[in-house]
């Protein structure tokens, strides 16, 4: 047990060193410009000047004083960030360099360090086809290291994926408007309505984590395929050109469905492959929102 704990702490430390450095050097400023300023709080009123936005006029104060006054807003100093993390069995898949779970853990750590650098609270919802765990939002390095530990060692009770259920829970449990990152491989079907509803209450961003073998089937003869979420096993002849083509076409259709569903819901989405660096897609996402 002591050895397991020591090994876990080493893993936490390695992830902390890598992701904290990335956050400080690369993402912190871009995170700030992408998300700060979207939460605006009322500060005070002042007398109207030519050129001010008419829609900011405070009609109650104007009526009381007999001269136009406008509301002054300032950037909220503190935001709440919620990571909505898919921990279903499919996250244990990875064919090239890293498992999806490893990539998700690093991305969550980068976002967490970016959040505390900007003095924001951060919380996590772990979900499969049920809510597996909720860590309420807090600040501080100790809190982030706890999140990283949970990401590394968490074992879900259920294997499936239910994105809609997770987003309903987000809306119910997090009352204040937050920045919510949905981090999943989207191995689910009916989630578009929930994306729309969650994005109305929160500022929702989607990160689609995928492995290239989910998009293309290698030609390696007869292979026993296992579905990690259902446990179903089937022998597949990967030498069949028709089968490989159908596999690729279904993957492409799924990719288009994710993109279109997010677009209709007004949700920004970044696609992140397990065999590539997540730095570029995250930076592109942040730049797009700045």
PDB file of C-alpha atoms in Angstrom:
ATOM      1  CA  UNK A   1       0.000   0.000   0.000  1.00  0.00           C
ATOM      2  CA  UNK A   2       2.839   2.396   0.865  1.00  0.00           C
ATOM      3  CA  UNK A   3       4.494   1.599  -2.482  1.00  0.00           C
ATOM      4  CA  UNK A   4       1.231   2.280  -4.339  1.00  0.00           C
ATOM      5  CA  UNK A   5       0.823   5.616  -2.540  1.00  0.00           C
ATOM      6  CA  UNK A   6       4.423   6.613  -3.290  1.00  0.00           C
ATOM      7  CA  UNK A   7       3.966   5.708  -6.964  1.00  0.00           C
ATOM      8  CA  UNK A   8       0.742   7.716  -7.136  1.00  0.00           C
ATOM      9  CA  UNK A   9       2.444  10.763  -5.610  1.00  0.00           C
ATOM     10  CA  UNK A  10       5.243  10.455  -8.183  1.00  0.00           C
ATOM     11  CA  UNK A  11       2.672  10.420 -10.993  1.00  0.00           C
ATOM     12  CA  UNK A  12       0.896  13.432  -9.508  1.00  0.00           C
ATOM     13  CA  UNK A  13       4.214  15.273  -9.259  1.00  0.00           C
ATOM     14  CA  UNK A  14       5.153  14.467 -12.874  1.00  0.00           C
ATOM     15  CA  UNK A  15       1.813  15.723 -14.161  1.00  0.00           C
ATOM     16  CA  UNK A  16       2.049  18.817 -11.951  1.00  0.00           C
ATOM     17  CA  UNK A  17       5.498  19.731 -13.292  1.00  0.00           C
ATOM     18  CA  UNK A  18       4.519  19.212 -16.925  1.00  0.00           C
ATOM     19  CA  UNK A  19       1.092  20.824 -16.920  1.00  0.00           C
ATOM     20  CA  UNK A  20       1.830  23.680 -14.518  1.00  0.00           C
ATOM     21  CA  UNK A  21       4.715  24.712 -16.755  1.00  0.00           C
ATOM     22  CA  UNK A  22       2.504  24.575 -19.848  1.00  0.00           C
ATOM     23  CA  UNK A  23      -0.191  26.547 -18.094  1.00  0.00           C
ATOM     24  CA  UNK A  24       2.178  29.282 -16.917  1.00  0.00           C
ATOM     25  CA  UNK A  25       4.139  29.575 -20.174  1.00  0.00           C
ATOM     26  CA  UNK A  26       1.444  29.042 -22.777  1.00  0.00           C
ATOM     27  CA  UNK A  27      -2.140  28.949 -21.629  1.00  0.00           C
ATOM     28  CA  UNK A  28      -2.536  31.351 -18.719  1.00  0.00           C
ATOM     29  CA  UNK A  29      -2.742  34.573 -20.737  1.00  0.00           C
ATOM     30  CA  UNK A  30      -4.844  32.971 -23.460  1.00  0.00           C
ATOM     31  CA  UNK A  31      -7.180  31.424 -20.889  1.00  0.00           C
ATOM     32  CA  UNK A  32      -7.649  34.890 -19.399  1.00  0.00           C
ATOM     33  CA  UNK A  33      -8.477  36.542 -22.718  1.00  0.00           C
ATOM     34  CA  UNK A  34     -10.738  33.649 -23.770  1.00  0.00           C
ATOM     35  CA  UNK A  35     -12.855  33.507 -20.613  1.00  0.00           C
ATOM     36  CA  UNK A  36     -12.370  36.630 -18.499  1.00  0.00           C
ATOM     37  CA  UNK A  37     -14.629  39.504 -19.411  1.00  0.00           C
ATOM     38  CA  UNK A  38     -17.475  37.121 -20.211  1.00  0.00           C
ATOM     39  CA  UNK A  39     -18.667  37.421 -16.632  1.00  0.00           C
ATOM     40  CA  UNK A  40     -19.593  41.061 -15.961  1.00  0.00           C
ATOM     41  CA  UNK A  41     -20.811  42.401 -12.622  1.00  0.00           C
ATOM     42  CA  UNK A  42     -22.666  45.679 -11.949  1.00  0.00           C
ATOM     43  CA  UNK A  43     -20.369  48.199 -10.272  1.00  0.00           C
ATOM     44  CA  UNK A  44     -21.910  51.696 -10.157  1.00  0.00           C
ATOM     45  CA  UNK A  45     -23.748  54.357 -12.161  1.00  0.00           C
ATOM     46  CA  UNK A  46     -22.496  57.566 -13.712  1.00  0.00           C
ATOM     47  CA  UNK A  47     -24.039  60.388 -15.713  1.00  0.00           C
ATOM     48  CA  UNK A  48     -24.642  59.659 -19.393  1.00  0.00           C
ATOM     49  CA  UNK A  49     -22.107  61.074 -21.895  1.00  0.00           C
ATOM     50  CA  UNK A  50     -22.430  61.359 -25.672  1.00  0.00           C
ATOM     51  CA  UNK A  51     -21.282  58.100 -27.242  1.00  0.00           C
ATOM     52  CA  UNK A  52     -22.317  55.848 -24.348  1.00  0.00           C
ATOM     53  CA  UNK A  53     -24.392  52.760 -25.140  1.00  0.00           C
ATOM     54  CA  UNK A  54     -28.087  53.627 -24.825  1.00  0.00           C
ATOM     55  CA  UNK A  55     -28.822  50.055 -23.673  1.00  0.00           C
ATOM     56  CA  UNK A  56     -26.733  50.653 -20.516  1.00  0.00           C
ATOM     57  CA  UNK A  57     -29.007  53.473 -19.282  1.00  0.00           C
ATOM     58  CA  UNK A  58     -30.334  52.809 -15.774  1.00  0.00           C
ATOM     59  CA  UNK A  59     -33.938  53.952 -16.229  1.00  0.00           C
ATOM     60  CA  UNK A  60     -34.791  53.836 -12.518  1.00  0.00           C
ATOM     61  CA  UNK A  61     -31.937  56.183 -11.542  1.00  0.00           C
ATOM     62  CA  UNK A  62     -32.617  58.350 -14.612  1.00  0.00           C
ATOM     63  CA  UNK A  63     -36.276  58.764 -13.623  1.00  0.00           C
ATOM     64  CA  UNK A  64     -35.383  59.528 -10.005  1.00  0.00           C
ATOM     65  CA  UNK A  65     -32.720  62.165 -10.781  1.00  0.00           C
ATOM     66  CA  UNK A  66     -34.243  63.600 -13.933  1.00  0.00           C
ATOM     67  CA  UNK A  67     -31.090  63.207 -16.020  1.00  0.00           C
ATOM     68  CA  UNK A  68     -29.727  60.142 -17.878  1.00  0.00           C
ATOM     69  CA  UNK A  69     -27.443  57.783 -15.934  1.00  0.00           C
ATOM     70  CA  UNK A  70     -25.797  54.601 -17.198  1.00  0.00           C
ATOM     71  CA  UNK A  71     -24.754  51.412 -15.438  1.00  0.00           C
ATOM     72  CA  UNK A  72     -21.032  50.701 -15.178  1.00  0.00           C
ATOM     73  CA  UNK A  73     -19.998  47.051 -15.280  1.00  0.00           C
ATOM     74  CA  UNK A  74     -16.654  45.584 -14.375  1.00  0.00           C
ATOM     75  CA  UNK A  75     -15.107  42.230 -15.100  1.00  0.00           C
ATOM     76  CA  UNK A  76     -15.923  39.737 -12.402  1.00  0.00           C
ATOM     77  CA  UNK A  77     -12.715  39.034 -10.543  1.00  0.00           C
ATOM     78  CA  UNK A  78     -13.617  35.436  -9.893  1.00  0.00           C
ATOM     79  CA  UNK A  79     -15.096  32.832 -12.196  1.00  0.00           C
ATOM     80  CA  UNK A  80     -16.085  29.252 -11.493  1.00  0.00           C
ATOM     81  CA  UNK A  81     -14.672  26.574 -13.785  1.00  0.00           C
ATOM     82  CA  UNK A  82     -16.285  23.135 -13.906  1.00  0.00           C
ATOM     83  CA  UNK A  83     -14.646  20.166 -15.624  1.00  0.00           C
ATOM     84  CA  UNK A  84     -17.326  17.697 -16.761  1.00  0.00           C
ATOM     85  CA  UNK A  85     -15.161  14.621 -17.282  1.00  0.00           C
ATOM     86  CA  UNK A  86     -16.152  11.394 -19.032  1.00  0.00           C
ATOM     87  CA  UNK A  87     -14.694   8.477 -17.052  1.00  0.00           C
ATOM     88  CA  UNK A  88     -16.495   5.697 -18.943  1.00  0.00           C
ATOM     89  CA  UNK A  89     -14.696   2.501 -19.972  1.00  0.00           C
ATOM     90  CA  UNK A  90     -13.896   3.790 -23.474  1.00  0.00           C
ATOM     91  CA  UNK A  91     -11.410   6.239 -21.927  1.00  0.00           C
ATOM     92  CA  UNK A  92      -9.116   3.281 -21.319  1.00  0.00           C
ATOM     93  CA  UNK A  93      -8.665   2.953 -25.082  1.00  0.00           C
ATOM     94  CA  UNK A  94      -5.509   4.146 -26.812  1.00  0.00           C
ATOM     95  CA  UNK A  95      -3.610   2.572 -29.669  1.00  0.00           C
ATOM     96  CA  UNK A  96      -0.591   4.748 -30.351  1.00  0.00           C
ATOM     97  CA  UNK A  97       1.092   6.749 -27.603  1.00  0.00           C
ATOM     98  CA  UNK A  98      -1.369   7.482 -24.797  1.00  0.00           C
ATOM     99  CA  UNK A  99      -4.679   6.289 -23.460  1.00  0.00           C
ATOM    100  CA  UNK A 100      -7.546   8.756 -23.691  1.00  0.00           C
ATOM    101  CA  UNK A 101      -7.578   8.807 -19.894  1.00  0.00           C
ATOM    102  CA  UNK A 102      -3.944  10.013 -19.791  1.00  0.00           C
ATOM    103  CA  UNK A 103      -4.657  12.830 -22.243  1.00  0.00           C
ATOM    104  CA  UNK A 104      -7.799  13.839 -20.329  1.00  0.00           C
ATOM    105  CA  UNK A 105      -5.867  13.929 -17.052  1.00  0.00           C
ATOM    106  CA  UNK A 106      -3.192  16.236 -18.485  1.00  0.00           C
ATOM    107  CA  UNK A 107      -5.732  18.556 -20.115  1.00  0.00           C
ATOM    108  CA  UNK A 108      -7.716  18.796 -16.866  1.00  0.00           C
ATOM    109  CA  UNK A 109      -4.518  19.629 -14.983  1.00  0.00           C
ATOM    110  CA  UNK A 110      -3.589  22.366 -17.486  1.00  0.00           C
ATOM    111  CA  UNK A 111      -7.072  23.911 -17.215  1.00  0.00           C
ATOM    112  CA  UNK A 112      -6.988  23.650 -13.424  1.00  0.00           C
ATOM    113  CA  UNK A 113      -3.632  25.430 -13.111  1.00  0.00           C
ATOM    114  CA  UNK A 114      -4.798  28.091 -15.600  1.00  0.00           C
ATOM    115  CA  UNK A 115      -7.884  28.633 -13.451  1.00  0.00           C
ATOM    116  CA  UNK A 116      -6.047  29.123 -10.161  1.00  0.00           C
ATOM    117  CA  UNK A 117      -3.434  31.336 -11.831  1.00  0.00           C
ATOM    118  CA  UNK A 118      -6.381  33.599 -12.702  1.00  0.00           C
ATOM    119  CA  UNK A 119      -7.822  33.315  -9.173  1.00  0.00           C
ATOM    120  CA  UNK A 120     -10.802  31.189 -10.271  1.00  0.00           C
ATOM    121  CA  UNK A 121     -12.478  28.327  -8.456  1.00  0.00           C
ATOM    122  CA  UNK A 122     -12.467  24.906 -10.091  1.00  0.00           C
ATOM    123  CA  UNK A 123     -14.631  21.833  -9.583  1.00  0.00           C
ATOM    124  CA  UNK A 124     -15.081  18.485 -11.321  1.00  0.00           C
ATOM    125  CA  UNK A 125     -17.991  16.250 -12.286  1.00  0.00           C
ATOM    126  CA  UNK A 126     -16.964  12.670 -13.087  1.00  0.00           C
ATOM    127  CA  UNK A 127     -19.574  10.841 -15.171  1.00  0.00           C
ATOM    128  CA  UNK A 128     -20.194   7.564 -16.985  1.00  0.00           C
ATOM    129  CA  UNK A 129     -23.837   6.662 -17.532  1.00  0.00           C
ATOM    130  CA  UNK A 130     -24.321   7.954 -13.971  1.00  0.00           C
ATOM    131  CA  UNK A 131     -22.742  10.697 -11.882  1.00  0.00           C
ATOM    132  CA  UNK A 132     -19.712   8.960 -10.429  1.00  0.00           C
ATOM    133  CA  UNK A 133     -18.378  11.820  -8.292  1.00  0.00           C
ATOM    134  CA  UNK A 134     -18.669  15.582  -7.782  1.00  0.00           C
ATOM    135  CA  UNK A 135     -15.828  17.670  -6.382  1.00  0.00           C
ATOM    136  CA  UNK A 136     -17.264  21.122  -5.513  1.00  0.00           C
ATOM    137  CA  UNK A 137     -15.366  24.162  -6.814  1.00  0.00           C
ATOM    138  CA  UNK A 138     -12.589  25.568  -4.631  1.00  0.00           C
ATOM    139  CA  UNK A 139      -9.330  27.440  -5.043  1.00  0.00           C
ATOM    140  CA  UNK A 140      -5.770  26.501  -4.227  1.00  0.00           C
ATOM    141  CA  UNK A 141      -2.964  24.171  -5.172  1.00  0.00           C
ATOM    142  CA  UNK A 142      -3.945  21.511  -2.611  1.00  0.00           C
ATOM    143  CA  UNK A 143      -7.382  21.316  -4.220  1.00  0.00           C
ATOM    144  CA  UNK A 144      -5.863  20.919  -7.706  1.00  0.00           C
ATOM    145  CA  UNK A 145      -3.497  18.175  -6.570  1.00  0.00           C
ATOM    146  CA  UNK A 146      -6.513  16.354  -5.145  1.00  0.00           C
ATOM    147  CA  UNK A 147      -8.243  16.639  -8.538  1.00  0.00           C
ATOM    148  CA  UNK A 148      -5.164  15.230 -10.302  1.00  0.00           C
ATOM    149  CA  UNK A 149      -4.990  12.324  -7.839  1.00  0.00           C
ATOM    150  CA  UNK A 150      -8.661  11.551  -8.447  1.00  0.00           C
ATOM    151  CA  UNK A 151      -8.174  11.664 -12.229  1.00  0.00           C
ATOM    152  CA  UNK A 152      -5.252   9.248 -11.987  1.00  0.00           C
ATOM    153  CA  UNK A 153      -6.772   6.634  -9.725  1.00  0.00           C
ATOM    154  CA  UNK A 154     -10.537   6.991 -10.179  1.00  0.00           C
ATOM    155  CA  UNK A 155     -12.314   3.768 -11.156  1.00  0.00           C
ATOM    156  CA  UNK A 156     -15.891   4.242 -12.374  1.00  0.00           C
ATOM    157  CA  UNK A 157     -18.681   1.975 -11.182  1.00  0.00           C
ATOM    158  CA  UNK A 158     -20.429   1.946 -14.561  1.00  0.00           C
ATOM    159  CA  UNK A 159     -18.889   1.505 -18.051  1.00  0.00           C
ATOM    160  CA  UNK A 160     -21.348   3.465 -20.228  1.00  0.00           C
ATOM    161  CA  UNK A 161     -21.677   7.117 -21.301  1.00  0.00           C
ATOM    162  CA  UNK A 162     -24.625   9.492 -20.804  1.00  0.00           C
ATOM    163  CA  UNK A 163     -23.685  13.060 -21.713  1.00  0.00           C
ATOM    164  CA  UNK A 164     -27.225  14.443 -21.340  1.00  0.00           C
ATOM    165  CA  UNK A 165     -27.474  13.157 -17.771  1.00  0.00           C
ATOM    166  CA  UNK A 166     -24.113  14.770 -16.905  1.00  0.00           C
ATOM    167  CA  UNK A 167     -25.153  18.142 -18.329  1.00  0.00           C
ATOM    168  CA  UNK A 168     -28.497  18.046 -16.502  1.00  0.00           C
ATOM    169  CA  UNK A 169     -26.588  17.425 -13.281  1.00  0.00           C
ATOM    170  CA  UNK A 170     -24.280  20.374 -14.093  1.00  0.00           C
ATOM    171  CA  UNK A 171     -27.297  22.670 -14.490  1.00  0.00           C
ATOM    172  CA  UNK A 172     -28.866  21.427 -11.251  1.00  0.00           C
ATOM    173  CA  UNK A 173     -25.829  21.424  -8.967  1.00  0.00           C
ATOM    174  CA  UNK A 174     -23.920  24.515 -10.180  1.00  0.00           C
ATOM    175  CA  UNK A 175     -26.255  27.461  -9.622  1.00  0.00           C
ATOM    176  CA  UNK A 176     -23.885  30.270 -10.591  1.00  0.00           C
ATOM    177  CA  UNK A 177     -22.972  30.754 -14.256  1.00  0.00           C
ATOM    178  CA  UNK A 178     -19.647  29.004 -14.858  1.00  0.00           C
ATOM    179  CA  UNK A 179     -17.126  28.108 -17.532  1.00  0.00           C
ATOM    180  CA  UNK A 180     -17.855  24.402 -18.117  1.00  0.00           C
ATOM    181  CA  UNK A 181     -15.525  22.120 -20.078  1.00  0.00           C
ATOM    182  CA  UNK A 182     -17.208  18.946 -21.330  1.00  0.00           C
ATOM    183  CA  UNK A 183     -14.312  16.514 -21.847  1.00  0.00           C
ATOM    184  CA  UNK A 184     -15.465  13.316 -23.560  1.00  0.00           C
ATOM    185  CA  UNK A 185     -15.045  11.017 -26.550  1.00  0.00           C
ATOM    186  CA  UNK A 186     -18.731  11.562 -27.447  1.00  0.00           C
ATOM    187  CA  UNK A 187     -19.489   7.821 -27.630  1.00  0.00           C
ATOM    188  CA  UNK A 188     -23.130   8.689 -27.087  1.00  0.00           C
ATOM    189  CA  UNK A 189     -25.944   9.700 -29.422  1.00  0.00           C
ATOM    190  CA  UNK A 190     -28.678  11.915 -28.001  1.00  0.00           C
ATOM    191  CA  UNK A 191     -27.014  14.939 -26.409  1.00  0.00           C
ATOM    192  CA  UNK A 192     -27.708  17.976 -28.624  1.00  0.00           C
ATOM    193  CA  UNK A 193     -30.684  19.332 -26.629  1.00  0.00           C
ATOM    194  CA  UNK A 194     -28.687  19.034 -23.404  1.00  0.00           C
ATOM    195  CA  UNK A 195     -25.769  20.914 -24.980  1.00  0.00           C
ATOM    196  CA  UNK A 196     -28.131  23.777 -25.837  1.00  0.00           C
ATOM    197  CA  UNK A 197     -29.677  23.909 -22.363  1.00  0.00           C
ATOM    198  CA  UNK A 198     -26.313  23.755 -20.584  1.00  0.00           C
ATOM    199  CA  UNK A 199     -24.877  26.464 -22.831  1.00  0.00           C
ATOM    200  CA  UNK A 200     -27.779  28.780 -21.983  1.00  0.00           C
ATOM    201  CA  UNK A 201     -27.000  28.591 -18.279  1.00  0.00           C
ATOM    202  CA  UNK A 202     -23.204  28.265 -18.507  1.00  0.00           C
ATOM    203  CA  UNK A 203     -20.409  29.054 -20.941  1.00  0.00           C
ATOM    204  CA  UNK A 204     -19.984  25.501 -22.258  1.00  0.00           C
ATOM    205  CA  UNK A 205     -16.910  24.340 -24.185  1.00  0.00           C
ATOM    206  CA  UNK A 206     -16.473  20.807 -25.582  1.00  0.00           C
ATOM    207  CA  UNK A 207     -13.224  18.885 -25.928  1.00  0.00           C
ATOM    208  CA  UNK A 208     -13.604  15.790 -28.118  1.00  0.00           C
ATOM    209  CA  UNK A 209     -10.908  13.255 -27.216  1.00  0.00           C
ATOM    210  CA  UNK A 210     -10.386  10.543 -29.838  1.00  0.00           C
ATOM    211  CA  UNK A 211      -7.918   7.884 -30.953  1.00  0.00           C
ATOM    212  CA  UNK A 212      -7.072   7.584 -34.630  1.00  0.00           C
ATOM    213  CA  UNK A 213      -7.879   3.848 -34.583  1.00  0.00           C
ATOM    214  CA  UNK A 214     -11.488   4.868 -33.980  1.00  0.00           C
ATOM    215  CA  UNK A 215     -11.412   6.542 -37.389  1.00  0.00           C
ATOM    216  CA  UNK A 216      -9.446   3.974 -39.389  1.00  0.00           C
ATOM    217  CA  UNK A 217      -9.193   0.200 -39.110  1.00  0.00           C
ATOM    218  CA  UNK A 218      -5.734  -1.298 -39.767  1.00  0.00           C
ATOM    219  CA  UNK A 219      -5.374  -4.272 -42.126  1.00  0.00           C
ATOM    220  CA  UNK A 220      -4.102  -6.911 -39.696  1.00  0.00           C
ATOM    221  CA  UNK A 221      -6.198 -10.021 -40.392  1.00  0.00           C
ATOM    222  CA  UNK A 222      -8.814 -11.541 -38.058  1.00  0.00           C
ATOM    223  CA  UNK A 223      -9.000  -9.642 -34.778  1.00  0.00           C
ATOM    224  CA  UNK A 224     -11.157 -10.067 -31.684  1.00  0.00           C
ATOM    225  CA  UNK A 225     -12.770  -6.668 -31.026  1.00  0.00           C
ATOM    226  CA  UNK A 226     -14.163  -5.819 -27.601  1.00  0.00           C
ATOM    227  CA  UNK A 227     -16.515  -2.908 -26.863  1.00  0.00           C
ATOM    228  CA  UNK A 228     -15.277  -1.515 -23.513  1.00  0.00           C
ATOM    229  CA  UNK A 229     -18.652   0.022 -22.663  1.00  0.00           C
ATOM    230  CA  UNK A 230     -20.888  -2.968 -23.453  1.00  0.00           C
ATOM    231  CA  UNK A 231     -18.403  -5.832 -23.059  1.00  0.00           C
ATOM    232  CA  UNK A 232     -19.572  -7.277 -26.389  1.00  0.00           C
ATOM    233  CA  UNK A 233     -16.872  -9.204 -28.287  1.00  0.00           C
ATOM    234  CA  UNK A 234     -16.737 -10.024 -32.005  1.00  0.00           C
ATOM    235  CA  UNK A 235     -14.238 -11.483 -34.433  1.00  0.00           C
ATOM    236  CA  UNK A 236     -13.600  -9.078 -37.316  1.00  0.00           C
ATOM    237  CA  UNK A 237     -11.751  -9.724 -40.582  1.00  0.00           C
ATOM    238  CA  UNK A 238      -9.803  -6.497 -41.012  1.00  0.00           C
ATOM    239  CA  UNK A 239      -8.486  -7.695 -44.401  1.00  0.00           C
ATOM    240  CA  UNK A 240     -11.918  -6.847 -45.839  1.00  0.00           C
ATOM    241  CA  UNK A 241     -11.574  -3.608 -47.783  1.00  0.00           C
ATOM    242  CA  UNK A 242     -15.350  -3.078 -47.704  1.00  0.00           C
ATOM    243  CA  UNK A 243     -15.419  -3.453 -43.918  1.00  0.00           C
ATOM    244  CA  UNK A 244     -12.553  -0.994 -43.430  1.00  0.00           C
ATOM    245  CA  UNK A 245     -14.302   1.494 -45.705  1.00  0.00           C
ATOM    246  CA  UNK A 246     -17.599   1.168 -43.823  1.00  0.00           C
ATOM    247  CA  UNK A 247     -15.747   1.625 -40.537  1.00  0.00           C
ATOM    248  CA  UNK A 248     -14.113   4.834 -41.801  1.00  0.00           C
ATOM    249  CA  UNK A 249     -17.413   6.161 -43.169  1.00  0.00           C
ATOM    250  CA  UNK A 250     -19.214   5.588 -39.848  1.00  0.00           C
ATOM    251  CA  UNK A 251     -16.400   7.365 -38.012  1.00  0.00           C
ATOM    252  CA  UNK A 252     -16.627  10.305 -40.411  1.00  0.00           C
ATOM    253  CA  UNK A 253     -20.393  10.513 -39.937  1.00  0.00           C
ATOM    254  CA  UNK A 254     -19.926  10.533 -36.154  1.00  0.00           C
ATOM    255  CA  UNK A 255     -17.344  13.321 -36.434  1.00  0.00           C
ATOM    256  CA  UNK A 256     -19.720  15.408 -38.574  1.00  0.00           C
ATOM    257  CA  UNK A 257     -22.557  14.754 -36.099  1.00  0.00           C
ATOM    258  CA  UNK A 258     -20.436  16.013 -33.169  1.00  0.00           C
ATOM    259  CA  UNK A 259     -19.385  19.122 -35.076  1.00  0.00           C
ATOM    260  CA  UNK A 260     -22.904  19.969 -36.255  1.00  0.00           C
ATOM    261  CA  UNK A 261     -24.526  19.274 -32.868  1.00  0.00           C
ATOM    262  CA  UNK A 262     -22.044  21.582 -31.128  1.00  0.00           C
ATOM    263  CA  UNK A 263     -22.488  24.244 -33.798  1.00  0.00           C
ATOM    264  CA  UNK A 264     -26.290  24.213 -33.484  1.00  0.00           C
ATOM    265  CA  UNK A 265     -25.958  24.407 -29.697  1.00  0.00           C
ATOM    266  CA  UNK A 266     -23.543  27.361 -29.945  1.00  0.00           C
ATOM    267  CA  UNK A 267     -20.800  25.351 -28.221  1.00  0.00           C
ATOM    268  CA  UNK A 268     -17.150  25.757 -29.221  1.00  0.00           C
ATOM    269  CA  UNK A 269     -15.472  22.379 -29.738  1.00  0.00           C
ATOM    270  CA  UNK A 270     -11.854  21.252 -30.119  1.00  0.00           C
ATOM    271  CA  UNK A 271     -10.864  17.811 -31.430  1.00  0.00           C
ATOM    272  CA  UNK A 272      -7.864  16.328 -29.636  1.00  0.00           C
ATOM    273  CA  UNK A 273      -6.173  13.101 -30.790  1.00  0.00           C
ATOM    274  CA  UNK A 274      -4.338  10.811 -28.371  1.00  0.00           C
ATOM    275  CA  UNK A 275      -1.329  10.576 -30.717  1.00  0.00           C
ATOM    276  CA  UNK A 276      -0.871  14.338 -31.099  1.00  0.00           C
ATOM    277  CA  UNK A 277      -0.079  17.244 -28.792  1.00  0.00           C
ATOM    278  CA  UNK A 278      -3.112  18.881 -27.196  1.00  0.00           C
ATOM    279  CA  UNK A 279      -1.303  22.246 -27.110  1.00  0.00           C
ATOM    280  CA  UNK A 280      -2.217  23.382 -30.633  1.00  0.00           C
ATOM    281  CA  UNK A 281      -5.964  22.533 -30.505  1.00  0.00           C
ATOM    282  CA  UNK A 282      -6.301  24.181 -27.075  1.00  0.00           C
ATOM    283  CA  UNK A 283      -4.462  27.301 -28.204  1.00  0.00           C
ATOM    284  CA  UNK A 284      -6.600  27.478 -31.349  1.00  0.00           C
ATOM    285  CA  UNK A 285      -9.738  27.142 -29.213  1.00  0.00           C
ATOM    286  CA  UNK A 286      -8.653  29.908 -26.841  1.00  0.00           C
ATOM    287  CA  UNK A 287      -7.629  32.193 -29.733  1.00  0.00           C
ATOM    288  CA  UNK A 288     -10.985  31.644 -31.426  1.00  0.00           C
ATOM    289  CA  UNK A 289     -12.783  32.816 -28.294  1.00  0.00           C
ATOM    290  CA  UNK A 290     -10.532  35.820 -27.524  1.00  0.00           C
TER     291      UNK A 290
END
